[in-house]
mmCIF file of C-alpha atoms in Angstrom:
data_model
loop_
_atom_site.group_PDB
_atom_site.id
_atom_site.type_symbol
_atom_site.label_atom_id
_atom_site.label_comp_id
_atom_site.label_asym_id
_atom_site.label_seq_id
_atom_site.Cartn_x
_atom_site.Cartn_y
_atom_site.Cartn_z
ATOM 1 C CA UNK O 1 -48.671 -26.459 -175.359
ATOM 2 C CA UNK O 2 -46.905 -24.162 -177.799
ATOM 3 C CA UNK O 3 -48.876 -20.879 -177.793
ATOM 4 C CA UNK O 4 -48.144 -20.241 -181.476
ATOM 5 C CA UNK O 5 -49.192 -23.698 -182.718
ATOM 6 C CA UNK O 6 -52.769 -22.651 -183.660
ATOM 7 C CA UNK O 7 -51.294 -20.289 -186.269
ATOM 8 C CA UNK O 8 -50.080 -23.146 -188.448
ATOM 9 C CA UNK O 9 -51.615 -26.145 -190.193
ATOM 10 C CA UNK O 10 -49.432 -29.019 -189.050
ATOM 11 C CA UNK O 11 -50.795 -31.308 -191.780
ATOM 12 C CA UNK O 12 -49.199 -29.181 -194.529
ATOM 13 C CA UNK O 13 -45.517 -28.747 -195.493
ATOM 14 C CA UNK O 14 -43.841 -25.859 -193.647
ATOM 15 C CA UNK O 15 -41.465 -24.034 -196.000
ATOM 16 C CA UNK O 16 -40.467 -20.412 -195.581
ATOM 17 C CA UNK O 17 -39.838 -18.189 -198.606
ATOM 18 C CA UNK O 18 -39.018 -14.502 -198.864
ATOM 19 C CA UNK O 19 -41.910 -13.764 -201.209
ATOM 20 C CA UNK O 20 -44.734 -15.837 -199.719
ATOM 21 C CA UNK O 21 -43.805 -16.375 -196.070
ATOM 22 C CA UNK O 22 -44.483 -19.716 -194.364
ATOM 23 C CA UNK O 23 -46.382 -22.184 -196.524
ATOM 24 C CA UNK O 24 -48.608 -23.610 -193.768
ATOM 25 C CA UNK O 25 -49.435 -20.381 -191.916
ATOM 26 C CA UNK O 26 -53.115 -19.684 -191.271
ATOM 27 C CA UNK O 27 -52.682 -15.898 -190.991
ATOM 28 C CA UNK O 28 -52.029 -13.133 -193.521
ATOM 29 C CA UNK O 29 -48.270 -12.624 -193.604
ATOM 30 C CA UNK O 30 -45.637 -9.932 -193.607
ATOM 31 C CA UNK O 31 -42.965 -10.967 -196.119
ATOM 32 C CA UNK O 32 -39.612 -9.675 -197.332
ATOM 33 C CA UNK O 33 -41.307 -8.880 -200.630
ATOM 34 C CA UNK O 34 -43.860 -6.677 -198.872
ATOM 35 C CA UNK O 35 -41.129 -4.937 -196.865
ATOM 36 C CA UNK O 36 -39.338 -4.058 -200.108
ATOM 37 C CA UNK O 37 -42.507 -2.376 -201.406
ATOM 38 C CA UNK O 38 -43.144 -0.538 -198.136
ATOM 39 C CA UNK O 39 -39.599 0.790 -198.134
ATOM 40 C CA UNK O 40 -39.964 2.083 -201.697
ATOM 41 C CA UNK O 41 -43.327 3.790 -201.136
ATOM 42 C CA UNK O 42 -42.300 5.477 -197.881
ATOM 43 C CA UNK O 43 -39.139 6.760 -199.568
ATOM 44 C CA UNK O 44 -41.326 8.332 -202.249
ATOM 45 C CA UNK O 45 -43.428 9.981 -199.538
ATOM 46 C CA UNK O 46 -40.351 11.396 -197.868
ATOM 47 C CA UNK O 47 -38.584 12.509 -201.042
ATOM 48 C CA UNK O 48 -41.635 14.595 -201.890
ATOM 49 C CA UNK O 49 -42.029 16.009 -198.378
ATOM 50 C CA UNK O 50 -45.358 14.375 -197.603
ATOM 51 C CA UNK O 51 -46.128 14.616 -193.901
ATOM 52 C CA UNK O 52 -47.506 11.167 -193.130
ATOM 53 C CA UNK O 53 -47.765 9.204 -189.878
ATOM 54 C CA UNK O 54 -47.586 5.420 -189.644
ATOM 55 C CA UNK O 55 -49.919 3.932 -187.035
ATOM 56 C CA UNK O 56 -51.870 0.782 -186.019
ATOM 57 C CA UNK O 57 -50.453 -2.762 -186.345
ATOM 58 C CA UNK O 58 -46.894 -1.913 -187.352
ATOM 59 C CA UNK O 59 -46.534 0.366 -184.326
ATOM 60 C CA UNK O 60 -48.105 -2.225 -182.029
ATOM 61 C CA UNK O 61 -45.178 -4.421 -182.994
ATOM 62 C CA UNK O 62 -42.653 -1.621 -182.581
ATOM 63 C CA UNK O 63 -43.864 -0.819 -179.071
ATOM 64 C CA UNK O 64 -43.964 -4.490 -178.164
ATOM 65 C CA UNK O 65 -40.536 -5.659 -179.374
ATOM 66 C CA UNK O 66 -39.155 -3.181 -181.915
ATOM 67 C CA UNK O 67 -40.354 -5.129 -184.971
ATOM 68 C CA UNK O 68 -43.454 -5.404 -187.107
ATOM 69 C CA UNK O 69 -45.607 -8.431 -186.271
ATOM 70 C CA UNK O 70 -45.239 -11.390 -188.696
ATOM 71 C CA UNK O 71 -48.967 -11.010 -189.492
ATOM 72 C CA UNK O 72 -48.763 -7.285 -190.321
ATOM 73 C CA UNK O 73 -49.968 -7.663 -193.904
ATOM 74 C CA UNK O 74 -50.354 -3.950 -194.682
ATOM 75 C CA UNK O 75 -49.283 -0.494 -193.531
ATOM 76 C CA UNK O 76 -51.690 2.196 -192.347
ATOM 77 C CA UNK O 77 -50.802 5.881 -192.478
ATOM 78 C CA UNK O 78 -52.746 9.062 -191.830
ATOM 79 C CA UNK O 79 -52.283 12.393 -193.558
ATOM 80 C CA UNK O 80 -53.964 15.599 -192.469
ATOM 81 C CA UNK O 81 -56.162 17.728 -194.711
ATOM 82 C CA UNK O 82 -53.329 20.169 -195.461
ATOM 83 C CA UNK O 83 -51.403 17.268 -197.064
ATOM 84 C CA UNK O 84 -54.179 15.939 -199.335
ATOM 85 C CA UNK O 85 -53.376 18.251 -202.256
ATOM 86 C CA UNK O 86 -49.687 17.280 -202.145
ATOM 87 C CA UNK O 87 -50.666 13.620 -202.028
ATOM 88 C CA UNK O 88 -53.210 13.733 -204.838
ATOM 89 C CA UNK O 89 -51.416 16.198 -207.149
ATOM 90 C CA UNK O 90 -47.831 15.034 -206.683
ATOM 91 C CA UNK O 91 -47.546 11.663 -204.969
ATOM 92 C CA UNK O 92 -50.384 9.702 -206.591
ATOM 93 C CA UNK O 93 -49.359 10.468 -210.207
ATOM 94 C CA UNK O 94 -45.779 9.496 -209.399
ATOM 95 C CA UNK O 95 -46.801 6.244 -207.712
ATOM 96 C CA UNK O 96 -48.840 5.308 -210.769
ATOM 97 C CA UNK O 97 -45.937 6.165 -213.073
ATOM 98 C CA UNK O 98 -43.767 3.892 -210.942
ATOM 99 C CA UNK O 99 -46.185 1.009 -211.468
ATOM 100 C CA UNK O 100 -48.224 1.005 -208.260
ATOM 101 C CA UNK O 101 -51.974 0.439 -208.288
ATOM 102 C CA UNK O 102 -53.716 3.337 -206.529
ATOM 103 C CA UNK O 103 -57.424 3.788 -206.111
ATOM 104 C CA UNK O 104 -59.724 5.721 -203.769
ATOM 105 C CA UNK O 105 -61.560 3.935 -201.010
ATOM 106 C CA UNK O 106 -65.050 2.917 -202.106
ATOM 107 C CA UNK O 107 -68.492 3.677 -200.662
ATOM 108 C CA UNK O 108 -69.590 3.974 -197.926
ATOM 109 C CA UNK O 109 -66.201 5.510 -197.099
ATOM 110 C CA UNK O 110 -65.694 7.465 -200.341
ATOM 111 C CA UNK O 111 -63.492 10.485 -199.762
ATOM 112 C CA UNK O 112 -61.727 8.835 -196.848
ATOM 113 C CA UNK O 113 -58.404 8.114 -198.539
ATOM 114 C CA UNK O 114 -56.585 5.731 -200.879
ATOM 115 C CA UNK O 115 -55.260 2.195 -201.262
ATOM 116 C CA UNK O 116 -51.751 1.714 -202.693
ATOM 117 C CA UNK O 117 -50.868 -1.815 -203.827
ATOM 118 C CA UNK O 118 -48.177 -3.848 -205.543
ATOM 119 C CA UNK O 119 -47.300 -7.514 -206.151
ATOM 120 C CA UNK O 120 -50.875 -8.508 -206.952
ATOM 121 C CA UNK O 121 -51.262 -11.701 -208.948
ATOM 122 C CA UNK O 122 -54.983 -11.103 -209.385
ATOM 123 C CA UNK O 123 -56.555 -7.669 -208.968
ATOM 124 C CA UNK O 124 -59.768 -9.239 -207.684
ATOM 125 C CA UNK O 125 -58.477 -11.773 -205.171
ATOM 126 C CA UNK O 126 -56.001 -11.941 -202.317
ATOM 127 C CA UNK O 127 -55.869 -15.711 -202.626
ATOM 128 C CA UNK O 128 -54.370 -16.349 -206.064
ATOM 129 C CA UNK O 129 -51.507 -18.799 -205.631
ATOM 130 C CA UNK O 130 -48.281 -19.887 -207.292
ATOM 131 C CA UNK O 131 -46.535 -23.245 -207.141
ATOM 132 C CA UNK O 132 -43.625 -23.520 -204.736
ATOM 133 C CA UNK O 133 -43.071 -27.218 -205.423
ATOM 134 C CA UNK O 134 -45.046 -30.138 -206.797
ATOM 135 C CA UNK O 135 -48.283 -30.224 -204.819
ATOM 136 C CA UNK O 136 -47.441 -27.144 -202.742
ATOM 137 C CA UNK O 137 -49.236 -23.902 -203.585
ATOM 138 C CA UNK O 138 -48.508 -20.641 -201.766
ATOM 139 C CA UNK O 139 -50.156 -17.230 -201.782
ATOM 140 C CA UNK O 140 -48.054 -14.131 -202.422
ATOM 141 C CA UNK O 141 -49.511 -11.447 -200.124
ATOM 142 C CA UNK O 142 -50.469 -8.132 -201.611
ATOM 143 C CA UNK O 143 -48.171 -5.339 -200.475
ATOM 144 C CA UNK O 144 -50.716 -2.721 -199.405
ATOM 145 C CA UNK O 145 -50.531 0.740 -197.867
ATOM 146 C CA UNK O 146 -53.760 2.457 -196.826
ATOM 147 C CA UNK O 147 -53.715 6.258 -196.618
ATOM 148 C CA UNK O 148 -56.371 7.659 -194.273
ATOM 149 C CA UNK O 149 -57.404 11.292 -194.732
ATOM 150 C CA UNK O 150 -57.681 12.969 -191.339
ATOM 151 C CA UNK O 151 -59.003 16.229 -189.896
ATOM 152 C CA UNK O 152 -58.885 17.885 -186.462
ATOM 153 C CA UNK O 153 -62.162 18.721 -184.739
ATOM 154 C CA UNK O 154 -62.920 21.786 -182.622
ATOM 155 C CA UNK O 155 -61.831 19.985 -179.470
ATOM 156 C CA UNK O 156 -58.432 19.178 -180.986
ATOM 157 C CA UNK O 157 -59.065 15.475 -181.581
ATOM 158 C CA UNK O 158 -58.194 13.798 -184.876
ATOM 159 C CA UNK O 159 -61.019 12.392 -187.019
ATOM 160 C CA UNK O 160 -60.779 10.190 -190.109
ATOM 161 C CA UNK O 161 -62.724 11.611 -193.037
ATOM 162 C CA UNK O 162 -65.822 9.695 -194.168
ATOM 163 C CA UNK O 163 -65.523 7.518 -191.039
ATOM 164 C CA UNK O 164 -62.895 5.330 -192.727
ATOM 165 C CA UNK O 165 -60.425 4.267 -190.076
ATOM 166 C CA UNK O 166 -60.210 3.953 -186.322
ATOM 167 C CA UNK O 167 -59.953 7.607 -185.289
ATOM 168 C CA UNK O 168 -63.428 8.887 -186.166
ATOM 169 C CA UNK O 169 -64.697 7.648 -182.792
ATOM 170 C CA UNK O 170 -61.531 7.783 -180.646
ATOM 171 C CA UNK O 171 -60.416 10.690 -178.476
ATOM 172 C CA UNK O 172 -56.856 11.038 -179.762
ATOM 173 C CA UNK O 173 -55.480 14.598 -179.567
ATOM 174 C CA UNK O 174 -53.593 16.132 -182.484
ATOM 175 C CA UNK O 175 -50.782 16.885 -180.019
ATOM 176 C CA UNK O 176 -50.096 13.147 -179.796
ATOM 177 C CA UNK O 177 -49.509 13.056 -183.538
ATOM 178 C CA UNK O 178 -47.624 16.155 -184.680
ATOM 179 C CA UNK O 179 -44.850 16.904 -185.326
ATOM 180 C CA UNK O 180 -44.018 13.189 -185.264
ATOM 181 C CA UNK O 181 -40.770 11.295 -184.922
ATOM 182 C CA UNK O 182 -38.914 8.706 -186.980
ATOM 183 C CA UNK O 183 -38.324 5.077 -185.992
ATOM 184 C CA UNK O 184 -36.590 2.196 -187.742
ATOM 185 C CA UNK O 185 -38.854 -0.759 -188.493
ATOM 186 C CA UNK O 186 -37.120 -3.844 -189.812
ATOM 187 C CA UNK O 187 -35.539 -2.726 -193.119
ATOM 188 C CA UNK O 188 -36.901 0.824 -193.359
ATOM 189 C CA UNK O 189 -37.599 3.952 -191.377
ATOM 190 C CA UNK O 190 -40.960 5.650 -190.949
ATOM 191 C CA UNK O 191 -42.530 8.715 -189.376
ATOM 192 C CA UNK O 192 -44.835 7.882 -186.476
ATOM 193 C CA UNK O 193 -46.870 9.824 -183.911
ATOM 194 C CA UNK O 194 -44.890 11.987 -181.495
ATOM 195 C CA UNK O 195 -46.576 10.113 -178.644
ATOM 196 C CA UNK O 196 -46.983 6.754 -180.352
ATOM 197 C CA UNK O 197 -46.741 4.781 -177.117
ATOM 198 C CA UNK O 198 -49.640 6.741 -175.600
ATOM 199 C CA UNK O 199 -51.694 6.108 -178.744
ATOM 200 C CA UNK O 200 -50.992 2.363 -178.749
ATOM 201 C CA UNK O 201 -51.931 2.042 -175.077
ATOM 202 C CA UNK O 202 -55.078 4.091 -175.690
ATOM 203 C CA UNK O 203 -56.146 1.996 -178.711
ATOM 204 C CA UNK O 204 -54.911 -1.509 -177.831
ATOM 205 C CA UNK O 205 -54.135 -1.618 -174.135
ATOM 206 C CA UNK O 206 -51.079 -3.466 -172.834
ATOM 207 C CA UNK O 207 -49.729 -5.063 -176.020
ATOM 208 C CA UNK O 208 -47.066 -6.911 -174.030
ATOM 209 C CA UNK O 209 -49.877 -8.921 -172.442
ATOM 210 C CA UNK O 210 -52.563 -8.971 -175.129
ATOM 211 C CA UNK O 211 -51.819 -10.790 -178.405
ATOM 212 C CA UNK O 212 -54.282 -10.571 -181.272
ATOM 213 C CA UNK O 213 -53.357 -11.977 -184.689
ATOM 214 C CA UNK O 214 -55.782 -10.003 -186.806
ATOM 215 C CA UNK O 215 -55.866 -8.804 -190.396
ATOM 216 C CA UNK O 216 -58.648 -7.674 -192.720
ATOM 217 C CA UNK O 217 -61.492 -8.733 -190.418
ATOM 218 C CA UNK O 218 -60.008 -12.181 -189.834
ATOM 219 C CA UNK O 219 -58.831 -13.169 -186.351
ATOM 220 C CA UNK O 220 -56.411 -16.113 -186.442
ATOM 221 C CA UNK O 221 -55.519 -16.081 -182.746
ATOM 222 C CA UNK O 222 -56.487 -14.122 -179.646
ATOM 223 C CA UNK O 223 -54.550 -14.484 -176.390
ATOM 224 C CA UNK O 224 -55.617 -11.931 -173.802
ATOM 225 C CA UNK O 225 -53.472 -11.770 -170.700
ATOM 226 C CA UNK O 226 -50.693 -13.836 -172.299
ATOM 227 C CA UNK O 227 -47.080 -12.765 -171.994
ATOM 228 C CA UNK O 228 -45.549 -11.677 -175.316
ATOM 229 C CA UNK O 229 -42.075 -12.972 -174.420
ATOM 230 C CA UNK O 230 -43.491 -16.451 -173.836
ATOM 231 C CA UNK O 231 -45.444 -16.296 -177.110
ATOM 232 C CA UNK O 232 -42.414 -15.034 -179.048
ATOM 233 C CA UNK O 233 -40.254 -17.817 -177.598
ATOM 234 C CA UNK O 234 -42.834 -20.410 -178.650
ATOM 235 C CA UNK O 235 -43.250 -18.869 -182.098
ATOM 236 C CA UNK O 236 -39.496 -18.772 -182.767
ATOM 237 C CA UNK O 237 -39.038 -22.303 -181.403
ATOM 238 C CA UNK O 238 -41.758 -23.620 -183.683
ATOM 239 C CA UNK O 239 -40.190 -21.962 -186.726
ATOM 240 C CA UNK O 240 -36.675 -23.142 -185.928
ATOM 241 C CA UNK O 241 -37.733 -26.767 -185.479
ATOM 242 C CA UNK O 242 -40.560 -27.188 -188.004
ATOM 243 C CA UNK O 243 -39.980 -24.749 -190.867
ATOM 244 C CA UNK O 244 -37.542 -25.265 -193.752
ATOM 245 C CA UNK O 245 -35.817 -22.285 -195.337
ATOM 246 C CA UNK O 246 -35.003 -24.113 -198.571
ATOM 247 C CA UNK O 247 -37.202 -25.900 -201.132
ATOM 248 C CA UNK O 248 -37.877 -29.651 -200.733
ATOM 249 C CA UNK O 249 -35.417 -30.903 -203.385
ATOM 250 C CA UNK O 250 -32.402 -29.123 -201.876
ATOM 251 C CA UNK O 251 -30.306 -30.020 -198.873
ATOM 252 C CA UNK O 252 -28.181 -27.649 -196.821
ATOM 253 C CA UNK O 253 -25.105 -29.707 -197.660
ATOM 254 C CA UNK O 254 -25.710 -29.631 -201.403
ATOM 255 C CA UNK O 255 -26.444 -25.910 -201.307
ATOM 256 C CA UNK O 256 -23.222 -25.208 -199.388
ATOM 257 C CA UNK O 257 -21.269 -27.132 -202.035
ATOM 258 C CA UNK O 258 -22.779 -25.210 -204.956
ATOM 259 C CA UNK O 259 -20.276 -23.505 -207.255
ATOM 260 C CA UNK O 260 -21.586 -21.888 -210.461
ATOM 261 C CA UNK O 261 -19.741 -22.790 -213.638
ATOM 262 C CA UNK O 262 -18.483 -19.900 -215.724
ATOM 263 C CA UNK O 263 -20.693 -19.349 -218.758
ATOM 264 C CA UNK O 264 -23.191 -22.032 -217.741
ATOM 265 C CA UNK O 265 -26.614 -20.722 -218.850
ATOM 266 C CA UNK O 266 -30.102 -22.199 -218.969
ATOM 267 C CA UNK O 267 -33.658 -21.098 -219.644
ATOM 268 C CA UNK O 268 -36.293 -22.349 -217.203
ATOM 269 C CA UNK O 269 -39.429 -23.770 -218.772
ATOM 270 C CA UNK O 270 -42.439 -21.520 -218.316
ATOM 271 C CA UNK O 271 -44.226 -24.035 -216.058
ATOM 272 C CA UNK O 272 -41.260 -24.740 -213.752
ATOM 273 C CA UNK O 273 -41.944 -24.083 -210.067
ATOM 274 C CA UNK O 274 -39.514 -22.655 -207.513
ATOM 275 C CA UNK O 275 -38.322 -26.056 -206.320
ATOM 276 C CA UNK O 276 -37.654 -27.244 -209.880
ATOM 277 C CA UNK O 277 -35.707 -24.097 -210.783
ATOM 278 C CA UNK O 278 -33.616 -24.209 -207.599
ATOM 279 C CA UNK O 279 -32.811 -27.893 -208.099
ATOM 280 C CA UNK O 280 -31.875 -27.245 -211.741
ATOM 281 C CA UNK O 281 -29.470 -24.460 -210.774
ATOM 282 C CA UNK O 282 -27.868 -26.449 -207.975
ATOM 283 C CA UNK O 283 -27.420 -29.707 -209.863
ATOM 284 C CA UNK O 284 -26.366 -28.064 -213.138
ATOM 285 C CA UNK O 285 -23.985 -25.513 -211.649
ATOM 286 C CA UNK O 286 -25.565 -22.761 -213.725
ATOM 287 C CA UNK O 287 -24.292 -19.198 -213.441
ATOM 288 C CA UNK O 288 -27.119 -17.582 -215.409
ATOM 289 C CA UNK O 289 -30.824 -18.434 -215.557
ATOM 290 C CA UNK O 290 -33.625 -16.943 -217.631
ATOM 291 C CA UNK O 291 -37.063 -17.059 -216.003
ATOM 292 C CA UNK O 292 -39.778 -17.278 -218.653
ATOM 293 C CA UNK O 293 -42.994 -18.075 -216.761
ATOM 294 C CA UNK O 294 -45.568 -15.388 -215.962
ATOM 295 C CA UNK O 295 -45.210 -15.822 -212.176
ATOM 296 C CA UNK O 296 -41.571 -16.924 -212.003
ATOM 297 C CA UNK O 297 -40.302 -13.387 -211.349
ATOM 298 C CA UNK O 298 -41.861 -13.642 -207.884
ATOM 299 C CA UNK O 299 -39.094 -16.097 -207.007
ATOM 300 C CA UNK O 300 -36.169 -13.735 -207.679
ATOM 301 C CA UNK O 301 -35.884 -12.798 -203.989
ATOM 302 C CA UNK O 302 -35.541 -16.432 -202.995
ATOM 303 C CA UNK O 303 -33.280 -17.426 -205.861
ATOM 304 C CA UNK O 304 -30.922 -14.570 -204.960
ATOM 305 C CA UNK O 305 -31.093 -15.619 -201.315
ATOM 306 C CA UNK O 306 -30.048 -19.168 -202.199
ATOM 307 C CA UNK O 307 -27.727 -18.382 -205.134
ATOM 308 C CA UNK O 308 -26.475 -14.790 -204.736
ATOM 309 C CA UNK O 309 -23.837 -15.109 -207.466
ATOM 310 C CA UNK O 310 -26.192 -16.493 -210.126
ATOM 311 C CA UNK O 311 -27.351 -13.981 -212.736
ATOM 312 C CA UNK O 312 -31.141 -13.822 -213.043
ATOM 313 C CA UNK O 313 -32.736 -12.726 -216.314
ATOM 314 C CA UNK O 314 -36.498 -12.252 -216.471
ATOM 315 C CA UNK O 315 -38.668 -12.452 -219.585
ATOM 316 C CA UNK O 316 -41.711 -10.203 -219.275
ATOM 317 C CA UNK O 317 -44.745 -10.382 -221.539
ATOM 318 C CA UNK O 318 -47.469 -8.311 -219.844
ATOM 319 C CA UNK O 319 -47.963 -4.956 -218.158
ATOM 320 C CA UNK O 320 -48.372 -6.638 -214.771
ATOM 321 C CA UNK O 321 -45.075 -8.501 -215.170
ATOM 322 C CA UNK O 322 -43.313 -5.313 -216.306
ATOM 323 C CA UNK O 323 -44.387 -3.403 -213.207
ATOM 324 C CA UNK O 324 -43.485 -6.306 -210.932
ATOM 325 C CA UNK O 325 -40.014 -6.435 -212.477
ATOM 326 C CA UNK O 326 -39.518 -2.753 -211.663
ATOM 327 C CA UNK O 327 -40.603 -3.243 -208.051
ATOM 328 C CA UNK O 328 -38.283 -6.250 -207.644
ATOM 329 C CA UNK O 329 -35.459 -4.820 -209.765
ATOM 330 C CA UNK O 330 -32.977 -5.058 -206.879
ATOM 331 C CA UNK O 331 -33.028 -8.842 -207.328
ATOM 332 C CA UNK O 332 -33.055 -8.942 -211.148
ATOM 333 C CA UNK O 333 -29.904 -8.670 -213.264
ATOM 334 C CA UNK O 334 -31.516 -8.091 -216.632
ATOM 335 C CA UNK O 335 -34.950 -7.944 -218.223
ATOM 336 C CA UNK O 336 -35.979 -9.279 -221.625
ATOM 337 C CA UNK O 337 -39.228 -8.022 -223.144
ATOM 338 C CA UNK O 338 -41.540 -9.968 -225.437
ATOM 339 C CA UNK O 339 -42.462 -6.932 -227.548
ATOM 340 C CA UNK O 340 -41.829 -3.167 -227.809
ATOM 341 C CA UNK O 341 -45.066 -2.213 -226.016
ATOM 342 C CA UNK O 342 -44.098 -4.201 -222.917
ATOM 343 C CA UNK O 343 -40.565 -2.815 -223.075
ATOM 344 C CA UNK O 344 -41.958 0.738 -223.080
ATOM 345 C CA UNK O 345 -44.082 0.049 -220.003
ATOM 346 C CA UNK O 346 -41.063 -1.346 -218.190
ATOM 347 C CA UNK O 347 -38.748 1.487 -219.216
ATOM 348 C CA UNK O 348 -41.306 4.173 -218.357
ATOM 349 C CA UNK O 349 -41.893 2.729 -214.879
ATOM 350 C CA UNK O 350 -38.177 2.321 -214.320
ATOM 351 C CA UNK O 351 -37.432 5.859 -215.475
ATOM 352 C CA UNK O 352 -40.043 7.285 -213.106
ATOM 353 C CA UNK O 353 -38.635 5.226 -210.239
ATOM 354 C CA UNK O 354 -35.049 6.227 -210.928
ATOM 355 C CA UNK O 355 -36.095 9.863 -211.147
ATOM 356 C CA UNK O 356 -37.432 9.581 -207.598
ATOM 357 C CA UNK O 357 -34.469 7.874 -205.974
ATOM 358 C CA UNK O 358 -31.285 6.217 -207.112
ATOM 359 C CA UNK O 359 -31.684 2.462 -207.424
ATOM 360 C CA UNK O 360 -30.075 -0.583 -208.938
ATOM 361 C CA UNK O 361 -31.704 -1.088 -212.306
ATOM 362 C CA UNK O 362 -31.835 -4.182 -214.443
ATOM 363 C CA UNK O 363 -30.807 -3.849 -218.068
ATOM 364 C CA UNK O 364 -33.535 -4.456 -220.657
ATOM 365 C CA UNK O 365 -33.092 -6.045 -224.043
#
């Protein structure tokens, strides 16, 4: 039996996209869209000299095989008390100016830290979906970073403030954490504990033999005493044989033959799904497409993956769409705004982002 099979619903279509992951997965997913957000936020931390330390699930993956687990649906970082003022006075205002949603953790953990989020479709639900193709809905995972405020007790052990986090009951010495070191995780680098391997063994045991697919209090799979290499082989084999990387209406042959026609432009109808838009581009040989639907900008990563030479214009009509366009600007060629108020939101977020680090910016009209 394939060890990874319980992670997928075999009765549903299996299509992989950059923004939503695998369409029939039963677990919360790490996506290319989330990685883009994580990279941006950590760069802001580092540009403003915030001493943070990435820990938990992402580092479990790094210790295990040098990569974040496919189910790592958020990042967890700690900052010590001497960093809280820098974070709250400098970093938080900038993140908000750049379009990120930031709010303090609620009771009973008030005072314990902050949530930082982007790419939400619905501020109240993780399960809002968009249409990949006719009859196929997918969920775009929130890109979330949790910042845990942390102190050091008299014995030299780290403790999360307000008991929010995993270190308020663990005996983890500050010496394991500071001064930290940097590692490269997938598409970005991050500061981690100086003795991150000791911490992972202390918290999780032998992660090469214990596999737990867990996120936000939901356990999708638990294999204790199972070899990671065997699981990874099964997982990769399942994806390579069962999961498509292109939408249903396209074929690899037709996609390979695609050549955009010079000056060929089209505007996608507001209700067109990803499959419809991709088919339209491929069959029509279009070199420029305007996305008009409220959720269509989510698909810019995948449209650029399939059609890298096609120019993508995005029409934005709300504050949420404006901020999303800034966060995904690397994949957008130009932005069109429905009214001056929306344009101002977009330009203000973009200006704040560009002031923090140089980036490719889409033109607005």
